[in-house]
């Protein structure tokens, strides 16, 4: 049975969280019973007696193997390389950058656990709609968009969620800069240690001149050092994703009539080590950090006209 399971191709580890020990079978099986049927056919071909289904499930669990695909988007460049549309050199450079970014994050996490710095990962959750009901007539109705931006502390696993609906704010750089600086001011000024923030490379959200200047002004004003680091595109799995997964699980099957119901569900999504902290924001919370008179630098792309 072990030889049979080992013979089935596995998904590459970079489709999952980097530190996971679970393996995922590449073949698509609807359930474990379907996998067991394939195993029985394999035994018949070898004229061997198969294990019982109970023993099969026990061994499968001990091997820490799952039959479903992890719910992560696959990397476009890696998929292109598999079908021969990306050169070997470009792919190797991509993988080298992925490993470098992950190793940096591991080292920073060790430093944070030793009390040498503050370390956060941050990301915005997939957009939510309101109302979220299961009545067929609502399918074609216009719905309100609700956004949730999460900041996760890797030291104590405290996660803060900033929620707002589209009538209060858009998905623009000033919105995210306001949430980030509000969080840093509350959580990092008592102990003035270096601050490290990990995120993906999304332009309007993380990698832009507005947030760069806002962080720089904050660092100068409070006398702290801030490092903003972006993971390699396509391989941006972070601890904050676990918060979004728990929230999605809590929302599954639940009806939402008002935007204010989302913060309640988010807060209830986790019990240990503590419930998620949630702030439901209105338009007067946000600060316009995109005013160029407050900029110290007008571009984060030296030598290029775009800002």
mmCIF file of C-alpha atoms in Angstrom:
data_model
loop_
_atom_site.group_PDB
_atom_site.id
_atom_site.type_symbol
_atom_site.label_atom_id
_atom_site.label_comp_id
_atom_site.label_asym_id
_atom_site.label_seq_id
_atom_site.Cartn_x
_atom_site.Cartn_y
_atom_site.Cartn_z
ATOM 1 C CA UNK A 1 0.000 0.000 0.000
ATOM 2 C CA UNK A 2 2.880 2.364 0.820
ATOM 3 C CA UNK A 3 4.550 1.585 -2.505
ATOM 4 C CA UNK A 4 1.262 2.285 -4.273
ATOM 5 C CA UNK A 5 0.816 5.699 -2.613
ATOM 6 C CA UNK A 6 4.473 6.600 -3.214
ATOM 7 C CA UNK A 7 4.060 5.807 -6.910
ATOM 8 C CA UNK A 8 1.384 8.497 -7.338
ATOM 9 C CA UNK A 9 2.868 11.919 -8.303
ATOM 10 C CA UNK A 10 2.777 14.583 -5.603
ATOM 11 C CA UNK A 11 2.207 18.307 -5.929
ATOM 12 C CA UNK A 12 5.368 20.452 -5.663
ATOM 13 C CA UNK A 13 5.734 21.890 -2.178
ATOM 14 C CA UNK A 14 5.598 25.503 -3.377
ATOM 15 C CA UNK A 15 1.867 25.188 -4.018
ATOM 16 C CA UNK A 16 1.391 24.864 -0.239
ATOM 17 C CA UNK A 17 2.646 26.697 2.803
ATOM 18 C CA UNK A 18 6.434 26.409 2.878
ATOM 19 C CA UNK A 19 6.591 24.757 6.282
ATOM 20 C CA UNK A 20 3.794 22.225 5.787
ATOM 21 C CA UNK A 21 4.523 18.531 6.308
ATOM 22 C CA UNK A 22 1.414 17.334 4.483
ATOM 23 C CA UNK A 23 1.726 15.898 0.984
ATOM 24 C CA UNK A 24 -0.945 16.205 -1.701
ATOM 25 C CA UNK A 25 -1.552 13.629 -4.410
ATOM 26 C CA UNK A 26 -1.447 15.102 -7.890
ATOM 27 C CA UNK A 27 -4.274 12.948 -9.237
ATOM 28 C CA UNK A 28 -7.821 14.255 -8.755
ATOM 29 C CA UNK A 29 -9.872 11.963 -6.535
ATOM 30 C CA UNK A 30 -13.344 12.823 -5.349
ATOM 31 C CA UNK A 31 -12.865 11.035 -2.030
ATOM 32 C CA UNK A 32 -10.694 8.472 -0.233
ATOM 33 C CA UNK A 33 -12.988 5.648 -1.259
ATOM 34 C CA UNK A 34 -12.174 6.337 -4.901
ATOM 35 C CA UNK A 35 -8.467 6.195 -4.050
ATOM 36 C CA UNK A 36 -9.028 2.896 -2.236
ATOM 37 C CA UNK A 37 -10.783 1.445 -5.305
ATOM 38 C CA UNK A 38 -7.776 2.333 -7.418
ATOM 39 C CA UNK A 39 -5.536 0.659 -4.842
ATOM 40 C CA UNK A 40 -7.655 -2.547 -4.980
ATOM 41 C CA UNK A 41 -7.369 -2.634 -8.773
ATOM 42 C CA UNK A 42 -3.622 -2.205 -8.412
ATOM 43 C CA UNK A 43 -3.481 -5.172 -6.014
ATOM 44 C CA UNK A 44 -5.538 -7.317 -8.394
ATOM 45 C CA UNK A 45 -3.068 -6.637 -11.190
ATOM 46 C CA UNK A 46 -0.250 -7.791 -8.905
ATOM 47 C CA UNK A 47 -2.288 -10.770 -7.656
ATOM 48 C CA UNK A 48 -1.881 -9.425 -4.134
ATOM 49 C CA UNK A 49 -4.350 -9.272 -1.254
ATOM 50 C CA UNK A 50 -5.316 -5.625 -0.475
ATOM 51 C CA UNK A 51 -5.604 -4.151 2.988
ATOM 52 C CA UNK A 52 -9.046 -3.469 4.388
ATOM 53 C CA UNK A 53 -10.418 0.015 3.819
ATOM 54 C CA UNK A 54 -10.062 0.768 7.548
ATOM 55 C CA UNK A 55 -6.369 -0.165 7.526
ATOM 56 C CA UNK A 56 -5.897 1.762 4.286
ATOM 57 C CA UNK A 57 -7.281 4.969 5.831
ATOM 58 C CA UNK A 58 -5.168 4.507 8.962
ATOM 59 C CA UNK A 59 -1.938 4.171 6.996
ATOM 60 C CA UNK A 60 -2.882 7.096 4.763
ATOM 61 C CA UNK A 61 -3.346 9.326 7.813
ATOM 62 C CA UNK A 62 -0.045 8.176 9.327
ATOM 63 C CA UNK A 63 1.720 9.095 6.082
ATOM 64 C CA UNK A 64 0.111 12.567 6.409
ATOM 65 C CA UNK A 65 -1.195 12.474 2.854
ATOM 66 C CA UNK A 66 -4.257 14.249 1.542
ATOM 67 C CA UNK A 67 -6.079 13.475 -1.682
ATOM 68 C CA UNK A 68 -7.270 16.986 -2.442
ATOM 69 C CA UNK A 69 -5.391 19.860 -3.987
ATOM 70 C CA UNK A 70 -4.398 22.723 -1.672
ATOM 71 C CA UNK A 71 -6.583 25.765 -2.220
ATOM 72 C CA UNK A 72 -3.786 27.959 -3.572
ATOM 73 C CA UNK A 73 -3.403 29.623 -6.947
ATOM 74 C CA UNK A 74 -0.657 28.114 -9.039
ATOM 75 C CA UNK A 75 2.259 30.237 -10.172
ATOM 76 C CA UNK A 76 1.850 31.433 -13.783
ATOM 77 C CA UNK A 77 5.574 31.270 -14.498
ATOM 78 C CA UNK A 78 5.926 27.746 -13.089
ATOM 79 C CA UNK A 79 2.946 26.555 -15.143
ATOM 80 C CA UNK A 80 4.397 28.207 -18.263
ATOM 81 C CA UNK A 81 7.710 26.467 -17.642
ATOM 82 C CA UNK A 82 5.976 23.075 -17.489
ATOM 83 C CA UNK A 83 4.607 23.543 -21.012
ATOM 84 C CA UNK A 84 7.882 24.895 -22.389
ATOM 85 C CA UNK A 85 6.997 28.584 -22.681
ATOM 86 C CA UNK A 86 9.618 29.788 -20.184
ATOM 87 C CA UNK A 87 13.355 29.240 -20.530
ATOM 88 C CA UNK A 88 15.334 27.144 -18.063
ATOM 89 C CA UNK A 89 17.416 30.169 -17.073
ATOM 90 C CA UNK A 90 14.371 32.327 -16.319
ATOM 91 C CA UNK A 91 12.749 29.529 -14.331
ATOM 92 C CA UNK A 92 15.897 28.893 -12.268
ATOM 93 C CA UNK A 93 16.197 32.612 -11.517
ATOM 94 C CA UNK A 94 12.537 32.646 -10.451
ATOM 95 C CA UNK A 95 13.011 29.670 -8.125
ATOM 96 C CA UNK A 96 16.186 31.181 -6.695
ATOM 97 C CA UNK A 97 14.299 34.386 -5.848
ATOM 98 C CA UNK A 98 11.506 32.330 -4.280
ATOM 99 C CA UNK A 99 13.895 30.420 -2.035
ATOM 100 C CA UNK A 100 15.822 33.582 -1.145
ATOM 101 C CA UNK A 101 12.622 35.376 -0.075
ATOM 102 C CA UNK A 102 11.421 32.416 1.994
ATOM 103 C CA UNK A 103 14.792 31.966 3.687
ATOM 104 C CA UNK A 104 14.846 35.677 4.547
ATOM 105 C CA UNK A 105 11.406 35.326 6.075
ATOM 106 C CA UNK A 106 12.472 32.294 8.129
ATOM 107 C CA UNK A 107 15.502 34.193 9.456
ATOM 108 C CA UNK A 108 13.374 37.237 10.281
ATOM 109 C CA UNK A 109 10.891 35.024 12.116
ATOM 110 C CA UNK A 110 13.671 33.600 14.285
ATOM 111 C CA UNK A 111 14.864 37.127 15.049
ATOM 112 C CA UNK A 112 11.322 38.203 15.973
ATOM 113 C CA UNK A 113 10.879 35.225 18.299
ATOM 114 C CA UNK A 114 14.149 36.224 19.972
ATOM 115 C CA UNK A 115 12.751 39.715 20.568
ATOM 116 C CA UNK A 116 15.026 41.460 18.067
ATOM 117 C CA UNK A 117 12.308 42.961 15.846
ATOM 118 C CA UNK A 118 8.594 43.306 15.146
ATOM 119 C CA UNK A 119 7.453 41.056 12.286
ATOM 120 C CA UNK A 120 4.147 41.172 10.395
ATOM 121 C CA UNK A 121 2.577 39.670 7.302
ATOM 122 C CA UNK A 122 -0.333 41.455 5.669
ATOM 123 C CA UNK A 123 -2.829 40.904 2.870
ATOM 124 C CA UNK A 124 -6.341 41.802 1.797
ATOM 125 C CA UNK A 125 -8.946 39.055 1.768
ATOM 126 C CA UNK A 126 -10.960 38.204 -1.331
ATOM 127 C CA UNK A 127 -13.823 40.664 -1.697
ATOM 128 C CA UNK A 128 -17.041 39.842 0.164
ATOM 129 C CA UNK A 129 -20.547 40.701 -0.999
ATOM 130 C CA UNK A 130 -23.552 41.931 0.921
ATOM 131 C CA UNK A 131 -26.183 40.642 1.093
ATOM 132 C CA UNK A 132 -24.814 37.088 0.889
ATOM 133 C CA UNK A 133 -27.927 34.939 0.630
ATOM 134 C CA UNK A 134 -28.858 31.788 -1.234
ATOM 135 C CA UNK A 135 -32.043 33.058 -2.869
ATOM 136 C CA UNK A 136 -31.870 32.677 -6.654
ATOM 137 C CA UNK A 137 -33.474 36.083 -7.280
ATOM 138 C CA UNK A 138 -30.488 37.813 -5.679
ATOM 139 C CA UNK A 139 -28.055 36.379 -8.218
ATOM 140 C CA UNK A 140 -28.571 39.227 -10.696
ATOM 141 C CA UNK A 141 -28.981 41.974 -8.094
ATOM 142 C CA UNK A 142 -26.291 44.575 -7.477
ATOM 143 C CA UNK A 143 -24.506 43.882 -4.203
ATOM 144 C CA UNK A 144 -22.309 45.906 -1.878
ATOM 145 C CA UNK A 145 -18.614 45.040 -1.726
ATOM 146 C CA UNK A 146 -16.996 44.558 1.697
ATOM 147 C CA UNK A 147 -13.202 44.502 2.125
ATOM 148 C CA UNK A 148 -11.050 43.021 4.891
ATOM 149 C CA UNK A 149 -7.362 43.915 5.265
ATOM 150 C CA UNK A 150 -5.493 41.726 7.775
ATOM 151 C CA UNK A 151 -2.177 42.249 9.574
ATOM 152 C CA UNK A 152 -0.740 39.165 11.309
ATOM 153 C CA UNK A 153 1.911 39.282 14.048
ATOM 154 C CA UNK A 154 4.259 36.310 13.681
ATOM 155 C CA UNK A 155 5.501 36.568 17.259
ATOM 156 C CA UNK A 156 2.274 36.230 19.246
ATOM 157 C CA UNK A 157 -0.122 35.261 16.373
ATOM 158 C CA UNK A 158 -2.281 38.298 17.060
ATOM 159 C CA UNK A 159 -4.242 39.246 13.941
ATOM 160 C CA UNK A 160 -5.948 42.596 13.358
ATOM 161 C CA UNK A 161 -8.609 42.924 10.653
ATOM 162 C CA UNK A 162 -9.670 46.262 9.165
ATOM 163 C CA UNK A 163 -13.088 46.038 7.478
ATOM 164 C CA UNK A 164 -14.948 48.599 5.404
ATOM 165 C CA UNK A 165 -17.517 48.605 2.632
ATOM 166 C CA UNK A 166 -17.182 50.323 -0.734
ATOM 167 C CA UNK A 167 -19.318 53.301 0.301
ATOM 168 C CA UNK A 168 -16.706 54.210 2.941
ATOM 169 C CA UNK A 169 -13.484 53.613 1.014
ATOM 170 C CA UNK A 170 -11.937 52.173 -2.134
ATOM 171 C CA UNK A 171 -9.054 49.767 -2.679
ATOM 172 C CA UNK A 172 -6.347 52.425 -3.050
ATOM 173 C CA UNK A 173 -2.900 52.932 -1.532
ATOM 174 C CA UNK A 174 -3.988 55.601 0.986
ATOM 175 C CA UNK A 175 -6.550 53.223 2.481
ATOM 176 C CA UNK A 176 -3.967 50.519 3.145
ATOM 177 C CA UNK A 177 -1.360 53.036 4.333
ATOM 178 C CA UNK A 178 -3.847 54.345 6.919
ATOM 179 C CA UNK A 179 -4.530 50.859 8.294
ATOM 180 C CA UNK A 180 -0.845 49.898 8.405
ATOM 181 C CA UNK A 181 0.342 53.067 10.141
ATOM 182 C CA UNK A 182 -2.517 52.943 12.641
ATOM 183 C CA UNK A 183 -1.503 49.396 13.507
ATOM 184 C CA UNK A 184 2.216 50.184 13.762
ATOM 185 C CA UNK A 185 1.518 53.164 16.017
ATOM 186 C CA UNK A 186 -0.516 51.041 18.414
ATOM 187 C CA UNK A 187 1.682 47.958 18.506
ATOM 188 C CA UNK A 188 5.306 48.958 17.832
ATOM 189 C CA UNK A 189 6.109 52.238 19.602
ATOM 190 C CA UNK A 190 6.269 50.890 23.159
ATOM 191 C CA UNK A 191 9.315 48.851 22.177
ATOM 192 C CA UNK A 192 11.178 50.668 19.419
ATOM 193 C CA UNK A 193 12.683 47.730 17.595
ATOM 194 C CA UNK A 194 13.119 47.337 13.820
ATOM 195 C CA UNK A 195 9.811 46.680 12.058
ATOM 196 C CA UNK A 196 9.625 44.167 9.207
ATOM 197 C CA UNK A 197 6.533 43.847 7.015
ATOM 198 C CA UNK A 198 6.026 41.026 4.507
ATOM 199 C CA UNK A 199 3.447 41.144 1.729
ATOM 200 C CA UNK A 200 2.934 40.263 -1.905
ATOM 201 C CA UNK A 201 3.985 42.677 -4.635
ATOM 202 C CA UNK A 202 0.529 44.058 -5.466
ATOM 203 C CA UNK A 203 1.056 47.568 -6.840
ATOM 204 C CA UNK A 204 -1.952 49.512 -5.539
ATOM 205 C CA UNK A 205 -1.744 47.750 -2.178
ATOM 206 C CA UNK A 206 1.911 47.348 -1.196
ATOM 207 C CA UNK A 207 4.495 48.306 -3.800
ATOM 208 C CA UNK A 208 3.776 51.976 -4.482
ATOM 209 C CA UNK A 209 5.214 55.402 -3.773
ATOM 210 C CA UNK A 210 2.319 56.425 -1.479
ATOM 211 C CA UNK A 211 2.882 53.642 1.060
ATOM 212 C CA UNK A 212 6.679 53.961 0.759
ATOM 213 C CA UNK A 213 6.533 57.657 1.663
ATOM 214 C CA UNK A 214 3.994 57.063 4.446
ATOM 215 C CA UNK A 215 6.248 54.431 6.036
ATOM 216 C CA UNK A 216 9.306 56.654 5.593
ATOM 217 C CA UNK A 217 7.609 59.639 7.253
ATOM 218 C CA UNK A 218 6.437 57.407 10.100
ATOM 219 C CA UNK A 219 9.957 56.033 10.584
ATOM 220 C CA UNK A 220 11.512 59.511 10.675
ATOM 221 C CA UNK A 221 8.847 60.908 13.011
ATOM 222 C CA UNK A 222 9.121 58.091 15.566
ATOM 223 C CA UNK A 223 12.778 57.209 15.156
ATOM 224 C CA UNK A 224 12.264 53.586 14.079
ATOM 225 C CA UNK A 225 13.533 51.474 11.191
ATOM 226 C CA UNK A 226 11.002 49.850 8.860
ATOM 227 C CA UNK A 227 11.770 47.147 6.305
ATOM 228 C CA UNK A 228 9.109 46.470 3.691
ATOM 229 C CA UNK A 229 9.710 43.126 1.938
ATOM 230 C CA UNK A 230 7.748 41.552 -0.916
ATOM 231 C CA UNK A 231 7.709 37.828 -1.639
ATOM 232 C CA UNK A 232 8.272 36.403 -5.117
ATOM 233 C CA UNK A 233 5.221 36.582 -7.378
ATOM 234 C CA UNK A 234 3.271 33.332 -7.401
ATOM 235 C CA UNK A 235 4.814 32.130 -4.129
ATOM 236 C CA UNK A 236 3.363 34.544 -1.590
ATOM 237 C CA UNK A 237 1.943 32.096 0.957
ATOM 238 C CA UNK A 238 2.014 33.769 4.375
ATOM 239 C CA UNK A 239 0.747 33.207 7.912
ATOM 240 C CA UNK A 240 -1.983 35.777 7.350
ATOM 241 C CA UNK A 241 -3.516 33.362 4.820
ATOM 242 C CA UNK A 242 -4.423 31.038 7.702
ATOM 243 C CA UNK A 243 -6.598 33.801 9.156
ATOM 244 C CA UNK A 244 -8.420 34.236 5.865
ATOM 245 C CA UNK A 245 -8.944 30.471 5.616
ATOM 246 C CA UNK A 246 -10.561 30.362 9.079
ATOM 247 C CA UNK A 247 -12.764 33.332 8.219
ATOM 248 C CA UNK A 248 -13.911 31.688 4.983
ATOM 249 C CA UNK A 249 -14.747 28.537 6.916
ATOM 250 C CA UNK A 250 -16.771 30.534 9.438
ATOM 251 C CA UNK A 251 -18.701 32.286 6.669
ATOM 252 C CA UNK A 252 -19.502 29.071 4.821
ATOM 253 C CA UNK A 253 -23.258 28.523 4.793
ATOM 254 C CA UNK A 254 -23.917 31.702 6.786
ATOM 255 C CA UNK A 255 -26.344 34.351 5.535
ATOM 256 C CA UNK A 256 -25.198 37.974 5.610
ATOM 257 C CA UNK A 257 -27.804 40.744 5.429
ATOM 258 C CA UNK A 258 -25.714 43.760 6.540
ATOM 259 C CA UNK A 259 -22.017 44.694 6.117
ATOM 260 C CA UNK A 260 -21.747 45.024 9.895
ATOM 261 C CA UNK A 261 -22.325 41.269 10.219
ATOM 262 C CA UNK A 262 -18.939 40.503 8.650
ATOM 263 C CA UNK A 263 -16.907 41.837 11.614
ATOM 264 C CA UNK A 264 -18.919 39.623 13.941
ATOM 265 C CA UNK A 265 -18.147 36.524 11.886
ATOM 266 C CA UNK A 266 -14.470 37.478 11.609
ATOM 267 C CA UNK A 267 -14.150 37.916 15.366
ATOM 268 C CA UNK A 268 -15.785 34.540 15.986
ATOM 269 C CA UNK A 269 -13.640 32.716 13.413
ATOM 270 C CA UNK A 270 -10.885 31.926 15.926
ATOM 271 C CA UNK A 271 -10.915 31.145 19.640
ATOM 272 C CA UNK A 272 -7.288 30.196 20.341
ATOM 273 C CA UNK A 273 -4.898 31.729 21.162
ATOM 274 C CA UNK A 274 -7.317 34.688 21.048
ATOM 275 C CA UNK A 275 -10.230 35.899 18.899
ATOM 276 C CA UNK A 276 -9.339 38.043 15.925
ATOM 277 C CA UNK A 277 -9.335 41.778 16.535
ATOM 278 C CA UNK A 278 -11.682 43.584 14.143
ATOM 279 C CA UNK A 279 -12.162 47.262 13.329
ATOM 280 C CA UNK A 280 -15.154 48.251 11.206
ATOM 281 C CA UNK A 281 -14.069 51.465 9.480
ATOM 282 C CA UNK A 282 -15.887 54.495 8.136
ATOM 283 C CA UNK A 283 -14.677 57.139 5.674
ATOM 284 C CA UNK A 284 -13.534 59.559 8.393
ATOM 285 C CA UNK A 285 -10.920 57.031 9.569
ATOM 286 C CA UNK A 286 -8.873 57.187 6.388
ATOM 287 C CA UNK A 287 -6.082 59.703 5.796
ATOM 288 C CA UNK A 288 -5.045 60.969 2.353
ATOM 289 C CA UNK A 289 -1.404 59.931 2.184
ATOM 290 C CA UNK A 290 -1.284 60.492 -1.581
ATOM 291 C CA UNK A 291 -0.716 64.260 -1.301
ATOM 292 C CA UNK A 292 2.549 64.911 -3.133
ATOM 293 C CA UNK A 293 3.525 67.795 -0.850
ATOM 294 C CA UNK A 294 4.124 65.219 1.897
ATOM 295 C CA UNK A 295 6.356 63.042 -0.316
ATOM 296 C CA UNK A 296 10.072 62.746 0.391
ATOM 297 C CA UNK A 297 10.586 60.774 -2.825
ATOM 298 C CA UNK A 298 8.444 60.968 -5.937
ATOM 299 C CA UNK A 299 9.326 57.560 -7.324
ATOM 300 C CA UNK A 300 10.264 54.105 -6.056
ATOM 301 C CA UNK A 301 11.475 53.217 -9.560
ATOM 302 C CA UNK A 302 14.752 55.078 -10.128
ATOM 303 C CA UNK A 303 15.321 55.955 -13.763
ATOM 304 C CA UNK A 304 11.690 55.559 -14.789
ATOM 305 C CA UNK A 305 9.009 58.208 -15.245
ATOM 306 C CA UNK A 306 6.145 56.245 -13.686
ATOM 307 C CA UNK A 307 5.315 56.766 -10.013
#
